[in-house]
Amino acid sequence: MFNALVVEKDEASGETAASVRQLALEDLPEGEVTVAVEYSTLNYKDGLCLGSGGGLVRRYPHVPGIDFAGTVEASDDDRYAPGDKVVLTGWRVGEAYWGGYAQKARVKADWLVPLPDGLDTRSAMAVGTAGFTAMLAVMALEDHGLVPGKGPVLVTGAAGGVGSVATAILGHLGYEVAAVTGRPEQEGYLRELGAARTVAREELAETVKRPLESETWAGCVDAVGGAMLARVLGQMIYGGSVAAVGLAGGTQLPATVIPFLLRGVNLLGIDSVMQPFDNRLRAWRRVARDLPMDRLEAMIRPAVLGDLPALGADILKGQVKGRVVVDVNG
């Protein structure tokens, strides 16, 4: 028997409730690899799945947790053997499939990545899906010509999970990071992560009629979308790129094509869920090399399974800073 955070739904009322329960190995779904989970994290999608499901959960009872790290316990796949350290993000695990909010998980071997040298399971989940997405964004910007010294790099939603890790990575790599936040009290936190300066959210939140403004940003990791993304596109330097990772500000994009046509601006979509294995491995190796662990530690808020229902509600309200690392055995 093992502990798991299980979300159940009352079919009559439609209400859901999450609680820690004991499950047996035979309760786990099919898969080639059984993992003894050590750590998971809390993400916005987890907050949805801990509550009403947000349309993400297919069937109940359900075990959320869109990422986890742990040790292989049993494997029917030659790529993994008992004792191997592994990490999982994406593939709709924790949404359509049972996830990491349990002491055991059983998944497809194709969904796993070997834990790279330089990371343990706790630090891997301090990175988690948010940090993995941040590294994909940085890699995409670099692949499109971003280098230190080209100009300041904007990070929107900088105090959130993706923004925090993006700020730390970019700062460590020598970029001049301008961190956007709507919470002035986070300035010290963001500077500790590596931001050279902060930008008040209000400065970028207003839609302007001009399709182009002064060339300001060499690159941008954008977790907000909406009107802010439209505004930022008009402020990019010639040939600059924006890596879009989120939609905290909405799904609409009230922009024109002028920045793309007159300044050669690139809008790069970043998806972490269905990334192919080779790019996943590349990203995790870059995380191990380029994310300073001391800065990562400053982001961590520890939690256990029983804390998650309340934290899930908090993250949906924008009240969670940095990275929540869940010790599923705590």
GROMACS .gro file of C-alpha atoms in nm:
model
  330
    1MET     CA    1   0.000   0.000   0.000
    2PHE     CA    2   0.111   0.358  -0.064
    3ASN     CA    3  -0.019   0.711  -0.013
    4ALA     CA    4  -0.170   0.914  -0.294
    5LEU     CA    5  -0.365   1.237  -0.323
    6VAL     CA    6  -0.689   1.128  -0.489
    7VAL     CA    7  -0.949   1.362  -0.639
    8GLU     CA    8  -1.301   1.219  -0.642
    9LYS     CA    9  -1.615   1.359  -0.802
   10ASP     CA   10  -1.972   1.341  -0.677
   11GLU     CA   11  -2.163   1.263  -0.994
   12ALA     CA   12  -2.490   1.397  -0.853
   13SER     CA   13  -2.361   1.740  -0.754
   14GLY     CA   14  -2.056   1.762  -0.981
   15GLU     CA   15  -1.846   1.866  -0.679
   16THR     CA   16  -1.489   1.738  -0.645
   17ALA     CA   17  -1.283   1.678  -0.333
   18ALA     CA   18  -0.916   1.584  -0.288
   19SER     CA   19  -0.779   1.380   0.003
   20VAL     CA   20  -0.480   1.159   0.086
   21ARG     CA   21  -0.573   0.793   0.056
   22GLN     CA   22  -0.397   0.457   0.054
   23LEU     CA   23  -0.385   0.272  -0.277
   24ALA     CA   24  -0.246  -0.067  -0.383
   25LEU     CA   25  -0.008  -0.134  -0.674
   26GLU     CA   26  -0.291  -0.303  -0.865
   27ASP     CA   27  -0.477   0.031  -0.860
   28LEU     CA   28  -0.211   0.189  -1.082
   29PRO     CA   29  -0.276   0.227  -1.456
   30GLU     CA   30  -0.099   0.023  -1.722
   31GLY     CA   31   0.256   0.111  -1.820
   32GLU     CA   32   0.600  -0.039  -1.873
   33VAL     CA   33   0.777   0.133  -1.582
   34THR     CA   34   0.683   0.159  -1.215
   35VAL     CA   35   0.852   0.447  -1.033
   36ALA     CA   36   0.893   0.508  -0.660
   37VAL     CA   37   0.813   0.879  -0.667
   38GLU     CA   38   1.022   1.102  -0.442
   39TYR     CA   39   0.921   1.456  -0.540
   40SER     CA   40   0.661   1.636  -0.747
   41THR     CA   41   0.567   2.002  -0.785
   42LEU     CA   42   0.271   2.237  -0.808
   43ASN     CA   43   0.179   2.400  -1.139
   44TYR     CA   44  -0.122   2.596  -1.262
   45LYS     CA   45  -0.260   2.286  -1.434
   46ASP     CA   46  -0.230   2.099  -1.104
   47GLY     CA   47  -0.442   2.366  -0.941
   48LEU     CA   48  -0.711   2.305  -1.203
   49CYS     CA   49  -0.693   1.927  -1.162
   50LEU     CA   50  -0.709   1.950  -0.782
   51GLY     CA   51  -1.034   2.144  -0.815
   52SER     CA   52  -1.298   2.111  -1.084
   53GLY     CA   53  -1.050   1.970  -1.334
   54GLY     CA   54  -1.075   2.265  -1.570
   55GLY     CA   55  -1.174   2.024  -1.847
   56LEU     CA   56  -0.835   1.850  -1.821
   57VAL     CA   57  -0.933   1.542  -1.619
   58ARG     CA   58  -1.095   1.264  -1.821
   59ARG     CA   59  -1.220   1.034  -1.545
   60TYR     CA   60  -1.240   1.004  -1.167
   61PRO     CA   61  -1.105   0.902  -0.923
   62HIS     CA   62  -0.791   1.083  -1.035
   63VAL     CA   63  -0.434   1.132  -0.910
   64PRO     CA   64  -0.301   1.474  -1.024
   65GLY     CA   65   0.062   1.586  -1.052
   66ILE     CA   66   0.188   1.678  -1.399
   67ASP     CA   67   0.551   1.601  -1.318
   68PHE     CA   68   0.760   1.387  -1.084
   69ALA     CA   69   1.108   1.253  -1.019
   70GLY     CA   70   1.202   0.927  -0.853
   71THR     CA   71   1.365   0.586  -0.880
   72VAL     CA   72   1.264   0.305  -1.113
   73GLU     CA   73   1.120   0.017  -0.912
   74ALA     CA   74   1.026  -0.220  -1.195
   75SER     CA   75   1.057  -0.203  -1.573
   76ASP     CA   76   0.947  -0.404  -1.874
   77ASP     CA   77   1.150  -0.177  -2.103
   78ASP     CA   78   1.522  -0.229  -2.170
   79ARG     CA   79   1.593   0.144  -2.146
   80TYR     CA   80   1.526   0.151  -1.773
   81ALA     CA   81   1.629  -0.076  -1.488
   82PRO     CA   82   1.548  -0.081  -1.115
   83GLY     CA   83   1.752   0.186  -0.939
   84ASP     CA   84   1.762   0.429  -1.233
   85LYS     CA   85   1.679   0.790  -1.147
   86VAL     CA   86   1.419   0.939  -1.382
   87VAL     CA   87   1.216   1.254  -1.437
   88LEU     CA   88   0.881   1.298  -1.610
   89THR     CA   89   0.710   1.610  -1.743
   90GLY     CA   90   0.426   1.646  -1.989
   91TRP     CA   91   0.245   1.384  -2.200
   92ARG     CA   92  -0.078   1.485  -2.019
   93VAL     CA   93   0.032   1.288  -1.714
   94GLY     CA   94  -0.156   1.426  -1.413
   95GLU     CA   95  -0.437   1.537  -1.646
   96ALA     CA   96  -0.560   1.254  -1.870
   97TYR     CA   97  -0.341   1.000  -1.687
   98TRP     CA   98  -0.256   0.946  -1.322
   99GLY     CA   99   0.036   1.161  -1.212
  100GLY     CA  100   0.296   1.230  -0.949
  101TYR     CA  101   0.093   1.310  -0.635
  102ALA     CA  102   0.154   0.958  -0.505
  103GLN     CA  103   0.436   0.748  -0.369
  104LYS     CA  104   0.414   0.520  -0.675
  105ALA     CA  105   0.348   0.586  -1.043
  106ARG     CA  106   0.326   0.358  -1.344
  107VAL     CA  107   0.384   0.517  -1.686
  108LYS     CA  108   0.498   0.450  -2.041
  109ALA     CA  109   0.876   0.427  -2.081
  110ASP     CA  110   0.863   0.679  -2.368
  111TRP     CA  111   0.746   0.946  -2.124
  112LEU     CA  112   1.054   0.926  -1.901
  113VAL     CA  113   1.392   1.096  -1.924
  114PRO     CA  114   1.702   0.974  -1.737
  115LEU     CA  115   1.798   1.221  -1.467
  116PRO     CA  116   2.112   1.400  -1.593
  117ASP     CA  117   2.433   1.421  -1.396
  118GLY     CA  118   2.433   1.720  -1.164
  119LEU     CA  119   2.069   1.691  -1.058
  120ASP     CA  120   1.906   1.491  -0.781
  121THR     CA  121   1.534   1.420  -0.768
  122ARG     CA  122   1.459   1.714  -0.538
  123SER     CA  123   1.643   1.968  -0.752
  124ALA     CA  124   1.484   1.820  -1.065
  125MET     CA  125   1.143   1.898  -0.919
  126ALA     CA  126   1.251   2.239  -0.801
  127VAL     CA  127   1.299   2.286  -1.176
  128GLY     CA  128   0.991   2.081  -1.271
  129THR     CA  129   0.766   2.152  -1.567
  130ALA     CA  130   0.797   2.527  -1.513
  131GLY     CA  131   1.176   2.523  -1.523
  132PHE     CA  132   1.186   2.276  -1.809
  133THR     CA  133   0.957   2.509  -2.006
  134ALA     CA  134   1.179   2.806  -1.917
  135MET     CA  135   1.485   2.625  -2.050
  136LEU     CA  136   1.302   2.534  -2.372
  137ALA     CA  137   1.221   2.904  -2.412
  138VAL     CA  138   1.583   3.012  -2.356
  139MET     CA  139   1.706   2.748  -2.601
  140ALA     CA  140   1.457   2.865  -2.865
  141LEU     CA  141   1.571   3.227  -2.824
  142GLU     CA  142   1.935   3.121  -2.855
  143ASP     CA  143   1.855   2.909  -3.161
  144HIS     CA  144   1.715   3.229  -3.317
  145GLY     CA  145   2.028   3.434  -3.254
  146LEU     CA  146   2.002   3.567  -2.898
  147VAL     CA  147   2.341   3.612  -2.732
  148PRO     CA  148   2.454   3.810  -2.424
  149GLY     CA  149   2.535   4.171  -2.509
  150LYS     CA  150   2.273   4.203  -2.781
  151GLY     CA  151   2.040   4.396  -2.551
  152PRO     CA  152   1.814   4.348  -2.249
  153VAL     CA  153   1.591   4.041  -2.229
  154LEU     CA  154   1.240   4.084  -2.092
  155VAL     CA  155   1.074   3.820  -1.872
  156THR     CA  156   0.702   3.872  -1.810
  157GLY     CA  157   0.526   3.710  -1.516
  158ALA     CA  158   0.873   3.693  -1.366
  159ALA     CA  159   0.774   3.599  -1.011
  160GLY     CA  160   0.585   3.290  -1.128
  161GLY     CA  161   0.732   2.944  -1.176
  162VAL     CA  162   0.842   2.974  -1.540
  163GLY     CA  163   0.945   3.337  -1.501
  164SER     CA  164   1.152   3.272  -1.189
  165VAL     CA  165   1.356   2.997  -1.352
  166ALA     CA  166   1.391   3.190  -1.680
  167THR     CA  167   1.523   3.490  -1.484
  168ALA     CA  168   1.776   3.272  -1.301
  169ILE     CA  169   1.896   3.097  -1.617
  170LEU     CA  170   1.928   3.416  -1.823
  171GLY     CA  171   2.100   3.603  -1.541
  172HIS     CA  172   2.348   3.318  -1.493
  173LEU     CA  173   2.424   3.313  -1.867
  174GLY     CA  174   2.516   3.682  -1.862
  175TYR     CA  175   2.202   3.841  -2.006
  176GLU     CA  176   2.068   4.173  -1.880
  177VAL     CA  177   1.729   4.062  -1.749
  178ALA     CA  178   1.436   4.301  -1.711
  179ALA     CA  179   1.176   4.125  -1.495
  180VAL     CA  180   0.810   4.227  -1.524
  181THR     CA  181   0.594   4.187  -1.215
  182GLY     CA  182   0.274   4.329  -1.078
  183ARG     CA  183   0.398   4.274  -0.724
  184PRO     CA  184   0.650   4.546  -0.626
  185GLU     CA  185   0.738   4.358  -0.307
  186GLN     CA  186   0.901   4.089  -0.526
  187GLU     CA  187   1.179   4.318  -0.651
  188GLY     CA  188   1.433   4.186  -0.400
  189TYR     CA  189   1.346   3.826  -0.484
  190LEU     CA  190   1.381   3.888  -0.857
  191ARG     CA  191   1.713   4.068  -0.819
  192GLU     CA  192   1.846   3.776  -0.612
  193LEU     CA  193   1.751   3.545  -0.898
  194GLY     CA  194   1.953   3.752  -1.144
  195ALA     CA  195   1.731   4.035  -1.270
  196ALA     CA  196   1.920   4.355  -1.347
  197ARG     CA  197   1.601   4.555  -1.302
  198THR     CA  198   1.228   4.519  -1.264
  199VAL     CA  199   0.951   4.663  -1.480
  200ALA     CA  200   0.608   4.740  -1.336
  201ARG     CA  201   0.337   4.540  -1.506
  202GLU     CA  202   0.135   4.858  -1.557
  203GLU     CA  203   0.401   4.992  -1.794
  204LEU     CA  204   0.327   4.714  -2.045
  205ALA     CA  205  -0.035   4.625  -1.973
  206GLU     CA  206  -0.194   4.902  -2.178
  207THR     CA  207  -0.263   4.844  -2.547
  208VAL     CA  208  -0.130   5.124  -2.768
  209LYS     CA  209  -0.244   5.217  -3.117
  210ARG     CA  210   0.108   5.240  -3.261
  211PRO     CA  211   0.219   4.907  -3.409
  212LEU     CA  212   0.586   4.992  -3.344
  213GLU     CA  213   0.757   5.163  -3.051
  214SER     CA  214   1.124   5.221  -2.971
  215GLU     CA  215   1.340   4.911  -3.018
  216THR     CA  216   1.404   4.800  -2.662
  217TRP     CA  217   1.422   4.424  -2.607
  218ALA     CA  218   1.661   4.176  -2.771
  219GLY     CA  219   1.450   3.884  -2.653
  220CYS     CA  220   1.155   3.801  -2.432
  221VAL     CA  221   1.021   3.504  -2.238
  222ASP     CA  222   0.650   3.579  -2.216
  223ALA     CA  223   0.423   3.401  -1.969
  224VAL     CA  224   0.137   3.651  -1.997
  225GLY     CA  225   0.012   3.673  -2.355
  226GLY     CA  226  -0.283   3.901  -2.430
  227ALA     CA  227  -0.236   4.277  -2.456
  228MET     CA  228   0.107   4.265  -2.292
  229LEU     CA  229   0.246   4.031  -2.556
  230ALA     CA  230   0.104   4.255  -2.829
  231ARG     CA  231   0.274   4.556  -2.671
  232VAL     CA  232   0.607   4.375  -2.635
  233LEU     CA  233   0.608   4.267  -3.001
  234GLY     CA  234   0.614   4.634  -3.100
  235GLN     CA  235   0.914   4.700  -2.873
  236MET     CA  236   1.145   4.423  -2.999
  237ILE     CA  237   1.472   4.510  -3.170
  238TYR     CA  238   1.517   4.419  -3.536
  239GLY     CA  239   1.527   4.038  -3.565
  240GLY     CA  240   1.442   3.990  -3.197
  241SER     CA  241   1.237   3.697  -3.074
  242VAL     CA  242   0.964   3.638  -2.818
  243ALA     CA  243   0.922   3.289  -2.670
  244ALA     CA  244   0.555   3.253  -2.571
  245VAL     CA  245   0.507   3.014  -2.278
  246GLY     CA  246   0.181   3.118  -2.110
  247LEU     CA  247  -0.149   3.302  -2.117
  248ALA     CA  248  -0.196   3.452  -1.772
  249GLY     CA  249  -0.315   3.773  -1.941
  250GLY     CA  250  -0.558   3.604  -2.177
  251THR     CA  251  -0.571   3.411  -2.503
  252GLN     CA  252  -0.643   3.703  -2.735
  253LEU     CA  253  -0.357   3.879  -2.917
  254PRO     CA  254  -0.460   4.235  -3.015
  255ALA     CA  255  -0.156   4.287  -3.238
  256THR     CA  256  -0.074   4.373  -3.600
  257VAL     CA  257   0.163   4.199  -3.841
  258ILE     CA  258   0.380   4.513  -3.866
  259PRO     CA  259   0.652   4.401  -3.617
  260PHE     CA  260   0.696   4.079  -3.817
  261LEU     CA  261   0.709   4.254  -4.154
  262LEU     CA  262   0.914   4.566  -4.074
  263ARG     CA  263   1.142   4.440  -3.797
  264GLY     CA  264   1.162   4.069  -3.869
  265VAL     CA  265   1.038   3.986  -3.520
  266ASN     CA  266   0.989   3.617  -3.438
  267LEU     CA  267   0.709   3.481  -3.219
  268LEU     CA  268   0.814   3.137  -3.097
  269GLY     CA  269   0.556   2.904  -2.947
  270ILE     CA  270   0.690   2.688  -2.663
  271ASP     CA  271   0.516   2.358  -2.588
  272SER     CA  272   0.657   2.139  -2.312
  273VAL     CA  273   0.394   1.863  -2.320
  274MET     CA  274   0.472   1.682  -2.647
  275GLN     CA  275   0.841   1.766  -2.686
  276PRO     CA  276   1.040   1.485  -2.854
  277PHE     CA  277   1.284   1.287  -2.641
  278ASP     CA  278   1.606   1.430  -2.788
  279ASN     CA  279   1.506   1.790  -2.715
  280ARG     CA  280   1.388   1.692  -2.366
  281LEU     CA  281   1.726   1.539  -2.294
  282ARG     CA  282   1.903   1.845  -2.437
  283ALA     CA  283   1.694   2.075  -2.216
  284TRP     CA  284   1.750   1.875  -1.897
  285ARG     CA  285   2.126   1.864  -1.961
  286ARG     CA  286   2.124   2.241  -2.010
  287VAL     CA  287   1.929   2.279  -1.684
  288ALA     CA  288   2.195   2.080  -1.499
  289ARG     CA  289   2.467   2.300  -1.652
  290ASP     CA  290   2.315   2.647  -1.667
  291LEU     CA  291   2.072   2.682  -1.378
  292PRO     CA  292   2.257   2.787  -1.060
  293MET     CA  293   2.136   2.563  -0.780
  294ASP     CA  294   2.184   2.831  -0.513
  295ARG     CA  295   1.937   3.055  -0.695
  296LEU     CA  296   1.706   2.759  -0.743
  297GLU     CA  297   1.706   2.697  -0.369
  298ALA     CA  298   1.583   3.051  -0.310
  299MET     CA  299   1.269   2.974  -0.512
  300ILE     CA  300   1.167   2.659  -0.323
  301ARG     CA  301   0.865   2.631  -0.097
  302PRO     CA  302   0.841   2.279   0.053
  303ALA     CA  303   0.510   2.095   0.077
  304VAL     CA  304   0.362   1.749   0.142
  305LEU     CA  305   0.061   1.578  -0.016
  306GLY     CA  306  -0.181   1.706   0.247
  307ASP     CA  307  -0.089   2.069   0.169
  308LEU     CA  308  -0.187   2.048  -0.196
  309PRO     CA  309  -0.563   2.112  -0.194
  310ALA     CA  310  -0.511   2.453  -0.032
  311LEU     CA  311  -0.203   2.533  -0.242
  312GLY     CA  312  -0.392   2.435  -0.556
  313ALA     CA  313  -0.654   2.698  -0.479
  314ASP     CA  314  -0.380   2.954  -0.407
  315ILE     CA  315  -0.198   2.904  -0.738
  316LEU     CA  316  -0.521   2.962  -0.931
  317LYS     CA  317  -0.546   3.301  -0.755
  318GLY     CA  318  -0.188   3.394  -0.844
  319GLN     CA  319  -0.079   3.370  -0.480
  320VAL     CA  320   0.210   3.124  -0.517
  321LYS     CA  321   0.565   3.253  -0.568
  322GLY     CA  322   0.851   3.050  -0.709
  323ARG     CA  323   0.850   2.672  -0.697
  324VAL     CA  324   0.650   2.446  -0.465
  325VAL     CA  325   0.840   2.118  -0.421
  326VAL     CA  326   0.624   1.834  -0.294
  327ASP     CA  327   0.784   1.559  -0.086
  328VAL     CA  328   0.534   1.280  -0.151
  329ASN     CA  329   0.687   1.074   0.132
  330GLY     CA  330   0.671   1.356   0.385
   0.00000   0.00000   0.00000
